[in-house]
Structure formats: C-alpha cells, structure tokens
CSV table of C-alpha atoms in Angstrom, one decimal:
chain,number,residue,atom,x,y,z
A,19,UNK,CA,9.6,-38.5,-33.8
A,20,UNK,CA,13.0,-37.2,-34.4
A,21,UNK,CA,13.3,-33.2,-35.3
A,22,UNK,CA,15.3,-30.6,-36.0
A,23,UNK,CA,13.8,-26.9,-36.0
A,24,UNK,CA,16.2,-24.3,-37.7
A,25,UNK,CA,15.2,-20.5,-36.7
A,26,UNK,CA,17.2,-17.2,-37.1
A,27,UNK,CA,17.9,-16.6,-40.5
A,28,UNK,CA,17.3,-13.0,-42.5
A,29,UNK,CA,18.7,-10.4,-44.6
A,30,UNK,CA,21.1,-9.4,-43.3
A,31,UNK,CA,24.0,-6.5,-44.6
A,32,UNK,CA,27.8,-7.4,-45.4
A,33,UNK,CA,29.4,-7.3,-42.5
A,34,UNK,CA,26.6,-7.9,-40.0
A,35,UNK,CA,26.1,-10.8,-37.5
A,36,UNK,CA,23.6,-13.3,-37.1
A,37,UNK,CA,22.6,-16.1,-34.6
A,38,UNK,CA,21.1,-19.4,-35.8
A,39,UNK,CA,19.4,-21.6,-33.4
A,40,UNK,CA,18.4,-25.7,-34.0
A,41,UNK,CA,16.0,-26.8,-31.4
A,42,UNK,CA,16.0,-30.5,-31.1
A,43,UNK,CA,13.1,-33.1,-30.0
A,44,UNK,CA,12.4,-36.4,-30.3
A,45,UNK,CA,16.1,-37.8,-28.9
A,46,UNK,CA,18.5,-37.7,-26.4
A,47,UNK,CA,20.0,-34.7,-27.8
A,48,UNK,CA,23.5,-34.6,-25.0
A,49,UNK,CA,24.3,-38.4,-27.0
A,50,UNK,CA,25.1,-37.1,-30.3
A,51,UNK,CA,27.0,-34.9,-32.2
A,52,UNK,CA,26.0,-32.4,-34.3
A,53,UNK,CA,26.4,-30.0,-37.8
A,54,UNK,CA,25.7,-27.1,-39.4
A,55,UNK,CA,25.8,-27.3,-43.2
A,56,UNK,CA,24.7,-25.0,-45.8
A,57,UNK,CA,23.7,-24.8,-49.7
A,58,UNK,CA,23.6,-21.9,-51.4
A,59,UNK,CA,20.8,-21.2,-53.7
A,60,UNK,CA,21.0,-23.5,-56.9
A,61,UNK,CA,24.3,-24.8,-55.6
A,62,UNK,CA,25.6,-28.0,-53.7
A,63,UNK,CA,26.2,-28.8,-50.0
A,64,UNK,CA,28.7,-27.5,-47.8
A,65,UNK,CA,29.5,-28.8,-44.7
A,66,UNK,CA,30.4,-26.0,-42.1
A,67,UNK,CA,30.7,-26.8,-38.9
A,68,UNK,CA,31.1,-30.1,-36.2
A,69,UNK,CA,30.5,-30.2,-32.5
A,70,UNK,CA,31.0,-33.1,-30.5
A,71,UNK,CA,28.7,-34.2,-27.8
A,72,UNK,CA,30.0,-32.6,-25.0
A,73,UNK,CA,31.1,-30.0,-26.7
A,74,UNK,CA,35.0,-31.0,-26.4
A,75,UNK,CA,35.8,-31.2,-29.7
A,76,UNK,CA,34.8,-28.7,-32.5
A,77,UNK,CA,35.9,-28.4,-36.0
A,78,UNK,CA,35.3,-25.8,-39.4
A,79,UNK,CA,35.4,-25.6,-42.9
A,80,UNK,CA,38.1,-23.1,-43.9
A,81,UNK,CA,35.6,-20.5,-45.1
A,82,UNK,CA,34.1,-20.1,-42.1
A,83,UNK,CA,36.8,-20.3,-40.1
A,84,UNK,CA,37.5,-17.6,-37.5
A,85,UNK,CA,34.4,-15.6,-38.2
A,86,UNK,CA,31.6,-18.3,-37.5
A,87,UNK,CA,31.4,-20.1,-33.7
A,88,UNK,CA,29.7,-23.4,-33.1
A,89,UNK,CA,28.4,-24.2,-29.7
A,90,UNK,CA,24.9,-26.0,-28.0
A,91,UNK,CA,22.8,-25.9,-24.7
A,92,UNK,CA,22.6,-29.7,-23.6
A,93,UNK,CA,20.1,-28.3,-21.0
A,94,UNK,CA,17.7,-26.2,-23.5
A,95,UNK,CA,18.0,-29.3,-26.3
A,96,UNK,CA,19.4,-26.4,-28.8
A,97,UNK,CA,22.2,-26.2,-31.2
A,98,UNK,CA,23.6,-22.4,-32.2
A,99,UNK,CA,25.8,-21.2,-35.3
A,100,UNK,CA,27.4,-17.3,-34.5
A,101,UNK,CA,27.9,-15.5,-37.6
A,102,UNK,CA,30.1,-12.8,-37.7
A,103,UNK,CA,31.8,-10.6,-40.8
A,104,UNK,CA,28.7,-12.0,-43.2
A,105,UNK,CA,30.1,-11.9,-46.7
A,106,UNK,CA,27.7,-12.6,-49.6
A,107,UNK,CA,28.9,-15.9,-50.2
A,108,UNK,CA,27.9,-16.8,-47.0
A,109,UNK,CA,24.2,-16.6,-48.3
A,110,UNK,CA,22.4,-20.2,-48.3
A,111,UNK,CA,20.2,-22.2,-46.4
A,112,UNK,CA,21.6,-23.8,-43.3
A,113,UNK,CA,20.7,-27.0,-42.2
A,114,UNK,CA,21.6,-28.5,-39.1
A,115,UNK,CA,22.0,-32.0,-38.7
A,116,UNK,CA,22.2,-34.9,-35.8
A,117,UNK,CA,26.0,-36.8,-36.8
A,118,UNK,CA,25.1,-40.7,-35.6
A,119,UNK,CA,28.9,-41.8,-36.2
A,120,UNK,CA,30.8,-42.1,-32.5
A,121,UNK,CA,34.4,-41.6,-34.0
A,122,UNK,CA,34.5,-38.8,-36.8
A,123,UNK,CA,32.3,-35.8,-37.9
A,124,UNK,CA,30.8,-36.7,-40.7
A,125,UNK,CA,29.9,-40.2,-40.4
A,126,UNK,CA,26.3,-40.6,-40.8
A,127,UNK,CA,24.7,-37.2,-40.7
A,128,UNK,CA,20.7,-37.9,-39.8
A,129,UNK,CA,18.1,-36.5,-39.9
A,130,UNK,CA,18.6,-33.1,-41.4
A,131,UNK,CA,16.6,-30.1,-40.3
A,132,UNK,CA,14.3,-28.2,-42.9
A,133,UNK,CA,16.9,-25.5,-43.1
A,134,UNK,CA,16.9,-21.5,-42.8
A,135,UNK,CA,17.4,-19.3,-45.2
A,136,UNK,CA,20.5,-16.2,-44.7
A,137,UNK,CA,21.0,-13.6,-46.8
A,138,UNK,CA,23.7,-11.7,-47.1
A,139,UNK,CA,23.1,-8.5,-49.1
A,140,UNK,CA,23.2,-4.9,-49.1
B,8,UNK,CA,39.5,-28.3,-49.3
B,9,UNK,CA,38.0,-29.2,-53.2
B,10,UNK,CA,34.8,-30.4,-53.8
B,11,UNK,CA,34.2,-33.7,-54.5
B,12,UNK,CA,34.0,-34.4,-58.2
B,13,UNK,CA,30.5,-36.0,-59.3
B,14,UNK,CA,28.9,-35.9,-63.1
B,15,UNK,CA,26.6,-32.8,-63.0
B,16,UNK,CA,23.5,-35.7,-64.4
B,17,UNK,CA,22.5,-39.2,-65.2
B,18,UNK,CA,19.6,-40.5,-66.4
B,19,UNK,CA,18.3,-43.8,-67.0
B,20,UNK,CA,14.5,-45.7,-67.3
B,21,UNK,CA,12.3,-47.3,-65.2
B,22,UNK,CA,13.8,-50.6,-64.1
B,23,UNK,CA,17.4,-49.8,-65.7
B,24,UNK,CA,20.5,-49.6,-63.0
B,25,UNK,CA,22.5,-46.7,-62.8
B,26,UNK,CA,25.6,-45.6,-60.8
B,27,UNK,CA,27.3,-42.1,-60.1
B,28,UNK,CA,30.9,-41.8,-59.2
B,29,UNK,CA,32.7,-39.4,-56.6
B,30,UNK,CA,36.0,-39.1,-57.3
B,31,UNK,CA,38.4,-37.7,-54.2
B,32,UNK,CA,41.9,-38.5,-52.8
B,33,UNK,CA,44.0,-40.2,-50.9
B,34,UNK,CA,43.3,-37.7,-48.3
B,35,UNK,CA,39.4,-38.1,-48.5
B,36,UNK,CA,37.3,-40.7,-50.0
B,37,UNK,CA,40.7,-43.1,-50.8
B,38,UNK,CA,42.1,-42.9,-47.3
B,39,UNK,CA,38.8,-43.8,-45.4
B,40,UNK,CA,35.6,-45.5,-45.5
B,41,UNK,CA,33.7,-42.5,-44.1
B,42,UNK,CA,31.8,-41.9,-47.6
B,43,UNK,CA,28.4,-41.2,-47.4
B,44,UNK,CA,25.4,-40.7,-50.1
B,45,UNK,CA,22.2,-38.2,-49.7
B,46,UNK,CA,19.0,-37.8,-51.9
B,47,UNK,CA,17.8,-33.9,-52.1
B,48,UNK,CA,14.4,-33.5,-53.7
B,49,UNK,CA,13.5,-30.1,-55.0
B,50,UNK,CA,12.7,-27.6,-52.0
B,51,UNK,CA,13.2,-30.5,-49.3
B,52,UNK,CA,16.4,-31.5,-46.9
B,53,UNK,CA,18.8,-34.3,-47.9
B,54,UNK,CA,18.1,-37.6,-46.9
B,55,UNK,CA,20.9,-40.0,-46.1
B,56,UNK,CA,21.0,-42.7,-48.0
B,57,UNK,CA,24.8,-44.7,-47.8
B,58,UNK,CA,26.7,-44.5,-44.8
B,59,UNK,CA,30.9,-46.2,-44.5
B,60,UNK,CA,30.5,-46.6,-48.2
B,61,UNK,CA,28.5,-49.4,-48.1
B,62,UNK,CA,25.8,-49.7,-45.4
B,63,UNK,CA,22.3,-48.9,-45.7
B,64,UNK,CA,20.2,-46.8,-42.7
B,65,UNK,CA,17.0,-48.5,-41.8
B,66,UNK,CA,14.4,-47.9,-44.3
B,67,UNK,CA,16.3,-47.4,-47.4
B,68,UNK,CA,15.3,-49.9,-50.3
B,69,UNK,CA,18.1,-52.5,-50.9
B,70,UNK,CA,17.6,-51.1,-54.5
B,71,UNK,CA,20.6,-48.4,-53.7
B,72,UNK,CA,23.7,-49.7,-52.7
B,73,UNK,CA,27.6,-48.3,-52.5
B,74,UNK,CA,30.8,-49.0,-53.3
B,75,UNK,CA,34.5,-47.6,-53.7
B,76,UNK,CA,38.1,-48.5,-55.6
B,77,UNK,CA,40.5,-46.3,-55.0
B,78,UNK,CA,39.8,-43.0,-55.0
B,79,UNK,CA,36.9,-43.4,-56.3
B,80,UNK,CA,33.4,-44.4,-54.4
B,81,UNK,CA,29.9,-45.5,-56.5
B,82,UNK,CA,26.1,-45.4,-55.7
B,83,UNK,CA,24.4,-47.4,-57.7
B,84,UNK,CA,20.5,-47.7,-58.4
B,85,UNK,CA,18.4,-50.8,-59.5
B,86,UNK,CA,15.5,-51.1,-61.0
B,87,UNK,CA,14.9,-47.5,-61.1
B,88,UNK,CA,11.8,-45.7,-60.1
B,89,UNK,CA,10.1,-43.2,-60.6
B,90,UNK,CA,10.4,-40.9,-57.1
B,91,UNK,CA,14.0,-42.3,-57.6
B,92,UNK,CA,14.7,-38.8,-59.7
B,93,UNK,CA,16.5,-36.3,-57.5
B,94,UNK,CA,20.1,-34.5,-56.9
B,95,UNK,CA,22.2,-37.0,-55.2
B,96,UNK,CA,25.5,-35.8,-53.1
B,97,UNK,CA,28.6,-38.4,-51.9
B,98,UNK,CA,30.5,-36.8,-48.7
B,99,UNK,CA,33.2,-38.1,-47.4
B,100,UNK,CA,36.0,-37.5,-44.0
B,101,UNK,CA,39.2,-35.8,-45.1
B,102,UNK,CA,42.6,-36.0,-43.3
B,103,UNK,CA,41.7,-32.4,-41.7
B,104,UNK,CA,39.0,-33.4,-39.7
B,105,UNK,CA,36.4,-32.1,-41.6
B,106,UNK,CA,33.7,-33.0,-44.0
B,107,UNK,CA,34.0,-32.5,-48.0
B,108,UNK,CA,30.7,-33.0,-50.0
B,109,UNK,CA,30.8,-33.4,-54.1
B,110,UNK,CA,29.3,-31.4,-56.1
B,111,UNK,CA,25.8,-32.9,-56.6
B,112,UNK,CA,24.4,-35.0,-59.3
B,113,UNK,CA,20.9,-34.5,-60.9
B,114,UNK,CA,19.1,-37.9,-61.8
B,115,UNK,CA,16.3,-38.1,-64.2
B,116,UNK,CA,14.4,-40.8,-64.7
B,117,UNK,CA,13.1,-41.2,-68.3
C-alpha cells in the first residue's frame, strides 16, 4: 500500500524555522516526483513546492520563494520542506504528495499524505 | 500567480447532474491540458479525481467526468450521490512552471 507520512509541524514564532519531513512506503519512491502543498485553515489549496526525481529540477510558488527549500533522501525514502523567516500566513497544513505526471509538476498529484499541521504565531 | 476562479457552492439532488467551472487563462488552464480535479472531505486529504482534463485514475466512478473550452475547464457529476457532497478543487500547469489551484467549491447534495 502506497503512503505518505507527514511529521514536523508545530507552533512555531514569526520568524522561526522549521523542518518537515514525508516518509514514503509502499513505492519506488527514486521514480517519482514529488510536492509539498498546503491549506490554510478554512481556506483552499496551495501548491508550494516541486522536486523532480532526481532532484534536478525544483520549482516554488512565489510566496515561498527564497525562504522555503525543497529537497529528498532517495536512500532514506523521505521527502523534506526547510522553512525559514515563518510568517503567519504561512500557517496551514502541509501535505506532501507523489506527482505521477513524467513531463510537468503538477500533472497528476497521487496519493496525498494526511498532512501536518504549522503554526505560525507568537 | 491568481487563484483559479471556481463558484464558492453547488448543490443538486440525488441522481441530478451537476458541473463546476474553473475559469483561468491563456497562461494556465487555456494554454495546457494539465487541469486536474480533487475531492476534499471534511478533516481528510484530497483525492484526485480528473487528471489532463479528461482522464479518470483507476477507481474513480465513470459518474465524474471533465472537460474544457477555452479558458475555461468543467467537472461534471451524474447521477449524484450521496458521499458525492464535498469541496472540490480544479488545478492546473501555468506558463511559470508551477501549479495554480482554484479556490474550492463546496457541493451539497440535497
């Protein structure tokens, strides 16, 4: 069975950093791209981040960019998200997600993890 | 990057059809076939429902099916059900290499 395990989130004070983590099972987890998206509470989707297989190619949403890093551990199965300069708006659940499309992010984004909840408050 | 634009809620009754729109641009949803569709029950992840605008993943009822004109893509229910009530999101590729997502719309069935 496919999964997706999300771990890492908090409270965590404006400014501050965290480290999400996405342990994947049930696949060949080095053959598939990956995402991080989030919804805040009561609120829609956003997409955040893309990594490609091999970690050659890696793309963000303009709110994140330059303060949150996208990268994975083909060896430890595990997908990470570095936060850094938290703002409240960054507060949401975070999903991460296995991308089944081959040519661009976004494709066919399946399964989803259960998510993990950040807060961003003082 | 702007949302996608959805209706905030349909609603229809056991058995009717209903569709929700997602309206983009020619950067997004009008310049590719890269829109998707995902059903979000209350307190659980989204599930993927559309893929490419029209295809449907393994497992999901020929009962949902997509389209898209334009700049505009569809997802339309038949013969709704009951466990069909949920939020439902459209995404789609944009010309910047990212991912846009609309802004959700809440289905109730009656």
């Amino acid at each position: 069975e496919v999964q997706l395990v999300e771990s890492g989130g908090g409270l965590i004070q404006p400014g501050g950093s965290l480290r999400l983590s996405c342990a994947a099972s049930g696949f060949t987890f080095s053959s598939y791209s990956m995402n991080w998206v989030r919804q805040a509470p009561g609120k829609g989707l956003e997409w955040v981040s893309y990594i490609s297989r091999s970690s050659s190619t890696i793309y963000y949403a303009d709110s994140v960019k330059g303060r949150f890093t996208i990268s994975r551990d083909n060896a430890k199965n595990s997908l990470y998200l570095q936060m850094n300069s938290l703002r409240d708006e960054d507060t949401a659940v975070y999903y991460c997600a296995r991308d089944e499309g081959a040519i661009v992010p976004g494709d066919l984004i399946t399964p989803w993890g259960q998510g993990t909840l950040v807060t961003v408050s003082s | 990057q702007s949302a996608l634009t959805q209706p905030a809620s349909v609603s229809g009754s056991p058995g009717q059809s209903i569709t929700i729109s997602c309206t983009g641009t020619s950067s997004d949803v009008g310049g590719y076939n890269y829109v998707s569709w995902y059903q979000q029950h209350p307190g659980k992840a989204p599930k993927l429902m559309i893929y490419e605008v029209t295809k449907r993943p393994s497992g999901v009822p020929d009962r949902f099916s997509g389209s898209k004109s334009g700049n505009t893509a569809s997802l339309t229910i038949s013969g709704l059900q009951a466990e069909d009530e949920a939020d439902y999101y459209c995404s789609s590729y944009t010309s910047s290499n990212t991912v846009v997502f609309g802004g959700g719309t809440k289905l109730t069935v009656l």
